[in-house]
Amino acid sequence: MYLGCHLSSANGYLAMGQKALELGADTFQYFTRNPRGGSVKPLDLKDLSDLVDFLTKHRFGPIVAHAPYTINPSSVVEKTRNFAKLALTEDLERLQRFPGALYNLHPGSHVGLGASEAIDNTANLLNEILTPETKTPVLLETMAGKGSEIGRDFGELALLISKIKLNDQIGVCLDSCHVHDGGYDIKDRLDQVLETFDREIGLNRLKAVHINDSLNPQASHKDRHAKIGQGHIGLEAIAKLVWHPKLQNLPFILETPNELDGYKLEIETLRSLEPKKKKGSKK
Ligand code: FE
Ligand code: FE
Ligand code: ZN
């Protein structure tokens, strides 16, 4: 199990690896650009290759590069779709120099268009971008179904994936707050939720997990993250998720409302909750 948190990229690549190590993490997530979707800083190749060396040396797991959450690849507005295409293309081009990185994106919002057309738009856009040379896996995040978000249940993600031609490169990032808010009982029926995921999408597609507690009850479709143990999912259920025997080679990323010391504490707490019987088989 690899465990880490979302970090700011303000001080560059290597600084994120160093910060993660300080926090007791062996993975992390960062935004590929300003989350509000602006242009991207020039790429410092030396800094990136220093990070890659650092991560290898310290045996980090896969790193999650999160696309800005404001881009909407499913939009009916051509200009909005074109911006999404530009950002995704640029990000993926950069990530080719970052072995071990996973590229995570929100599938989009239909904004009145209807889910099925929106799913087609996102699939078409990804079909224009992905080539057999794209090495970085592209992960679609499970969404809470807030507003008109697509990817609000496993079926919608499965449908979207089925419409992407080069879908060998497509994976899923499961967000615990989102699936809980989306209506799945990960608190009391985690095994059943994972079985449903396996049946509808395939557990082989699951490449990363966002671990957040939720401020709202199951099926609320709200998407408000809480600190671990301070929401409706609870510490016990989240510890079960991160230590689930079927998920042990995945990166788990905290996106809880925390400063760095809060993340450090959550990482320590979750690591300390390793089930006793399974000790000795870490990673
Ligand atoms: Fe996200
Ligand atoms: Fe998330
Ligand atoms: Zn969220």
mmCIF file of N, CA and C in Angstrom, residues 63-67 71 73 88-89 91-93 95-96 101-107 122 125-127 129-131 133-141 157 160-161 164 166-173 204-208:
data_model
loop_
_atom_site.group_PDB
_atom_site.id
_atom_site.type_symbol
_atom_site.label_atom_id
_atom_site.label_comp_id
_atom_site.label_asym_id
_atom_site.label_seq_id
_atom_site.Cartn_x
_atom_site.Cartn_y
_atom_site.Cartn_z
ATOM 1 N N ILE A 63 2.698 8.080 -8.899
ATOM 2 C CA ILE A 63 2.344 9.451 -8.522
ATOM 3 C C ILE A 63 1.111 9.862 -9.341
ATOM 4 N N VAL A 64 0.210 10.591 -8.720
ATOM 5 C CA VAL A 64 -1.003 11.011 -9.429
ATOM 6 C C VAL A 64 -0.887 12.479 -9.843
ATOM 7 N N ALA A 65 -0.925 12.714 -11.144
ATOM 8 C CA ALA A 65 -0.948 14.071 -11.699
ATOM 9 C C ALA A 65 -2.404 14.382 -12.024
ATOM 10 N N HIS A 66 -2.978 15.338 -11.315
ATOM 11 C CA HIS A 66 -4.411 15.625 -11.462
ATOM 12 C C HIS A 66 -4.615 16.779 -12.447
ATOM 13 N N ALA A 67 -5.434 16.562 -13.448
ATOM 14 C CA ALA A 67 -5.781 17.621 -14.401
ATOM 15 C C ALA A 67 -6.599 18.691 -13.673
ATOM 16 N N ILE A 71 -11.659 22.005 -16.213
ATOM 17 C CA ILE A 71 -11.825 21.707 -17.641
ATOM 18 C C ILE A 71 -13.013 20.755 -17.803
ATOM 19 N N PRO A 73 -14.277 18.237 -20.589
ATOM 20 C CA PRO A 73 -14.147 17.593 -21.903
ATOM 21 C C PRO A 73 -15.480 17.162 -22.500
ATOM 22 N N LEU A 88 -5.251 18.835 -21.904
ATOM 23 C CA LEU A 88 -4.984 17.394 -21.768
ATOM 24 C C LEU A 88 -3.810 16.980 -22.658
ATOM 25 N N THR A 89 -3.768 17.517 -23.858
ATOM 26 C CA THR A 89 -2.687 17.166 -24.778
ATOM 27 C C THR A 89 -1.336 17.618 -24.220
ATOM 28 N N ASP A 91 -0.569 18.353 -21.086
ATOM 29 C CA ASP A 91 -0.244 17.622 -19.859
ATOM 30 C C ASP A 91 0.313 16.235 -20.195
ATOM 31 N N LEU A 92 -0.347 15.549 -21.117
ATOM 32 C CA LEU A 92 0.100 14.188 -21.447
ATOM 33 C C LEU A 92 1.471 14.197 -22.105
ATOM 34 N N GLU A 93 1.726 15.239 -22.897
ATOM 35 C CA GLU A 93 3.031 15.372 -23.536
ATOM 36 C C GLU A 93 4.130 15.472 -22.463
ATOM 37 N N LEU A 95 3.896 14.497 -19.343
ATOM 38 C CA LEU A 95 3.954 13.309 -18.487
ATOM 39 C C LEU A 95 4.713 12.164 -19.138
ATOM 40 N N GLN A 96 4.929 12.258 -20.452
ATOM 41 C CA GLN A 96 5.745 11.229 -21.103
ATOM 42 C C GLN A 96 7.148 11.184 -20.499
ATOM 43 N N ALA A 101 3.979 8.022 -13.513
ATOM 44 C CA ALA A 101 2.887 8.950 -13.203
ATOM 45 C C ALA A 101 1.582 8.459 -13.822
ATOM 46 N N LEU A 102 0.497 8.762 -13.136
ATOM 47 C CA LEU A 102 -0.855 8.470 -13.612
ATOM 48 C C LEU A 102 -1.549 9.813 -13.808
ATOM 49 N N TYR A 103 -2.313 9.944 -14.879
ATOM 50 C CA TYR A 103 -2.973 11.219 -15.147
ATOM 51 C C TYR A 103 -4.455 11.090 -14.830
ATOM 52 N N ASN A 104 -4.899 11.843 -13.821
ATOM 53 C CA ASN A 104 -6.280 11.715 -13.343
ATOM 54 C C ASN A 104 -7.143 12.875 -13.812
ATOM 55 N N LEU A 105 -8.322 12.557 -14.330
ATOM 56 C CA LEU A 105 -9.210 13.650 -14.714
ATOM 57 C C LEU A 105 -10.670 13.366 -14.374
ATOM 58 N N HIS A 106 -11.416 14.430 -14.189
ATOM 59 C CA HIS A 106 -12.852 14.311 -13.962
ATOM 60 C C HIS A 106 -13.506 14.162 -15.333
ATOM 61 N N PRO A 107 -14.426 13.209 -15.486
ATOM 62 C CA PRO A 107 -14.965 12.940 -16.825
ATOM 63 C C PRO A 107 -15.747 14.094 -17.435
ATOM 64 N N THR A 122 -16.828 13.339 -24.221
ATOM 65 C CA THR A 122 -15.560 13.028 -23.534
ATOM 66 C C THR A 122 -14.831 11.888 -24.245
ATOM 67 N N LEU A 125 -13.267 13.194 -27.454
ATOM 68 C CA LEU A 125 -12.095 14.032 -27.183
ATOM 69 C C LEU A 125 -10.883 13.154 -26.833
ATOM 70 N N LEU A 126 -11.103 12.147 -25.995
ATOM 71 C CA LEU A 126 -9.989 11.263 -25.638
ATOM 72 C C LEU A 126 -9.529 10.458 -26.860
ATOM 73 N N ASN A 127 -10.462 10.110 -27.720
ATOM 74 C CA ASN A 127 -10.076 9.402 -28.940
ATOM 75 C C ASN A 127 -9.211 10.270 -29.851
ATOM 76 N N ILE A 129 -7.091 12.513 -28.674
ATOM 77 C CA ILE A 129 -5.830 12.796 -27.987
ATOM 78 C C ILE A 129 -4.928 11.573 -27.853
ATOM 79 N N LEU A 130 -5.522 10.444 -27.494
ATOM 80 C CA LEU A 130 -4.706 9.270 -27.166
ATOM 81 C C LEU A 130 -4.129 8.636 -28.422
ATOM 82 N N THR A 131 -2.871 8.255 -28.343
ATOM 83 C CA THR A 131 -2.237 7.539 -29.440
ATOM 84 C C THR A 131 -1.603 6.279 -28.856
ATOM 85 N N GLU A 133 1.266 5.686 -28.688
ATOM 86 C CA GLU A 133 2.523 6.094 -28.035
ATOM 87 C C GLU A 133 2.298 6.710 -26.655
ATOM 88 N N THR A 134 1.052 7.042 -26.314
ATOM 89 C CA THR A 134 0.784 7.625 -24.992
ATOM 90 C C THR A 134 1.087 6.585 -23.926
ATOM 91 N N LYS A 135 2.113 6.865 -23.120
ATOM 92 C CA LYS A 135 2.514 5.858 -22.130
ATOM 93 C C LYS A 135 1.804 6.036 -20.803
ATOM 94 N N THR A 136 1.421 7.278 -20.492
ATOM 95 C CA THR A 136 0.835 7.564 -19.184
ATOM 96 C C THR A 136 -0.605 7.064 -19.105
ATOM 97 N N PRO A 137 -0.919 6.218 -18.131
ATOM 98 C CA PRO A 137 -2.313 5.810 -17.976
ATOM 99 C C PRO A 137 -3.196 7.026 -17.659
ATOM 100 N N VAL A 138 -4.365 7.069 -18.256
ATOM 101 C CA VAL A 138 -5.318 8.157 -18.005
ATOM 102 C C VAL A 138 -6.428 7.595 -17.122
ATOM 103 N N LEU A 139 -6.598 8.198 -15.952
ATOM 104 C CA LEU A 139 -7.588 7.706 -14.997
ATOM 105 C C LEU A 139 -8.810 8.610 -14.989
ATOM 106 N N LEU A 140 -9.970 7.999 -15.030
ATOM 107 C CA LEU A 140 -11.229 8.731 -14.909
ATOM 108 C C LEU A 140 -11.674 8.589 -13.462
ATOM 109 N N GLU A 141 -11.990 9.717 -12.836
ATOM 110 C CA GLU A 141 -12.338 9.677 -11.414
ATOM 111 C C GLU A 141 -13.832 9.388 -11.227
ATOM 112 N N LEU A 157 -19.112 5.200 -15.956
ATOM 113 C CA LEU A 157 -17.681 5.121 -16.279
ATOM 114 C C LEU A 157 -17.414 3.952 -17.235
ATOM 115 N N LEU A 160 -18.427 5.003 -20.681
ATOM 116 C CA LEU A 160 -17.433 5.928 -21.228
ATOM 117 C C LEU A 160 -16.187 5.153 -21.688
ATOM 118 N N ILE A 161 -15.697 4.259 -20.842
ATOM 119 C CA ILE A 161 -14.493 3.497 -21.191
ATOM 120 C C ILE A 161 -14.732 2.669 -22.455
ATOM 121 N N ILE A 164 -14.028 4.497 -25.645
ATOM 122 C CA ILE A 164 -12.673 4.973 -25.919
ATOM 123 C C ILE A 164 -11.917 3.851 -26.626
ATOM 124 N N LEU A 166 -8.567 3.392 -27.589
ATOM 125 C CA LEU A 166 -7.328 2.864 -27.002
ATOM 126 C C LEU A 166 -7.512 2.742 -25.497
ATOM 127 N N ASN A 167 -8.480 1.915 -25.103
ATOM 128 C CA ASN A 167 -8.801 1.938 -23.681
ATOM 129 C C ASN A 167 -7.922 1.046 -22.808
ATOM 130 N N ASP A 168 -6.907 0.461 -23.410
ATOM 131 C CA ASP A 168 -5.881 -0.224 -22.594
ATOM 132 C C ASP A 168 -5.230 0.756 -21.628
ATOM 133 N N GLN A 169 -5.148 2.018 -22.067
ATOM 134 C CA GLN A 169 -4.476 3.043 -21.258
ATOM 135 C C GLN A 169 -5.418 3.723 -20.274
ATOM 136 N N ILE A 170 -6.675 3.309 -20.257
ATOM 137 C CA ILE A 170 -7.653 3.986 -19.403
ATOM 138 C C ILE A 170 -7.844 3.220 -18.093
ATOM 139 N N GLY A 171 -7.736 3.933 -17.000
ATOM 140 C CA GLY A 171 -7.992 3.357 -15.691
ATOM 141 C C GLY A 171 -9.006 4.196 -14.946
ATOM 142 N N VAL A 172 -9.210 3.844 -13.691
ATOM 143 C CA VAL A 172 -10.163 4.580 -12.855
ATOM 144 C C VAL A 172 -9.500 4.930 -11.536
ATOM 145 N N CYS A 173 -9.802 6.127 -11.036
ATOM 146 C CA CYS A 173 -9.408 6.520 -9.692
ATOM 147 C C CYS A 173 -10.680 6.573 -8.858
ATOM 148 N N ASN A 204 -9.136 -4.577 -12.469
ATOM 149 C CA ASN A 204 -7.855 -4.334 -13.147
ATOM 150 C C ASN A 204 -7.726 -2.882 -13.632
ATOM 151 N N ARG A 205 -8.870 -2.194 -13.766
ATOM 152 C CA ARG A 205 -8.831 -0.781 -14.182
ATOM 153 C C ARG A 205 -8.564 0.160 -13.005
ATOM 154 N N LEU A 206 -8.708 -0.339 -11.800
ATOM 155 C CA LEU A 206 -8.545 0.542 -10.639
ATOM 156 C C LEU A 206 -7.052 0.786 -10.413
ATOM 157 N N LYS A 207 -6.631 2.055 -10.572
ATOM 158 C CA LYS A 207 -5.202 2.375 -10.542
ATOM 159 C C LYS A 207 -4.809 3.307 -9.403
ATOM 160 N N ALA A 208 -5.800 3.960 -8.784
ATOM 161 C CA ALA A 208 -5.501 4.874 -7.683
ATOM 162 C C ALA A 208 -6.771 5.083 -6.869
#
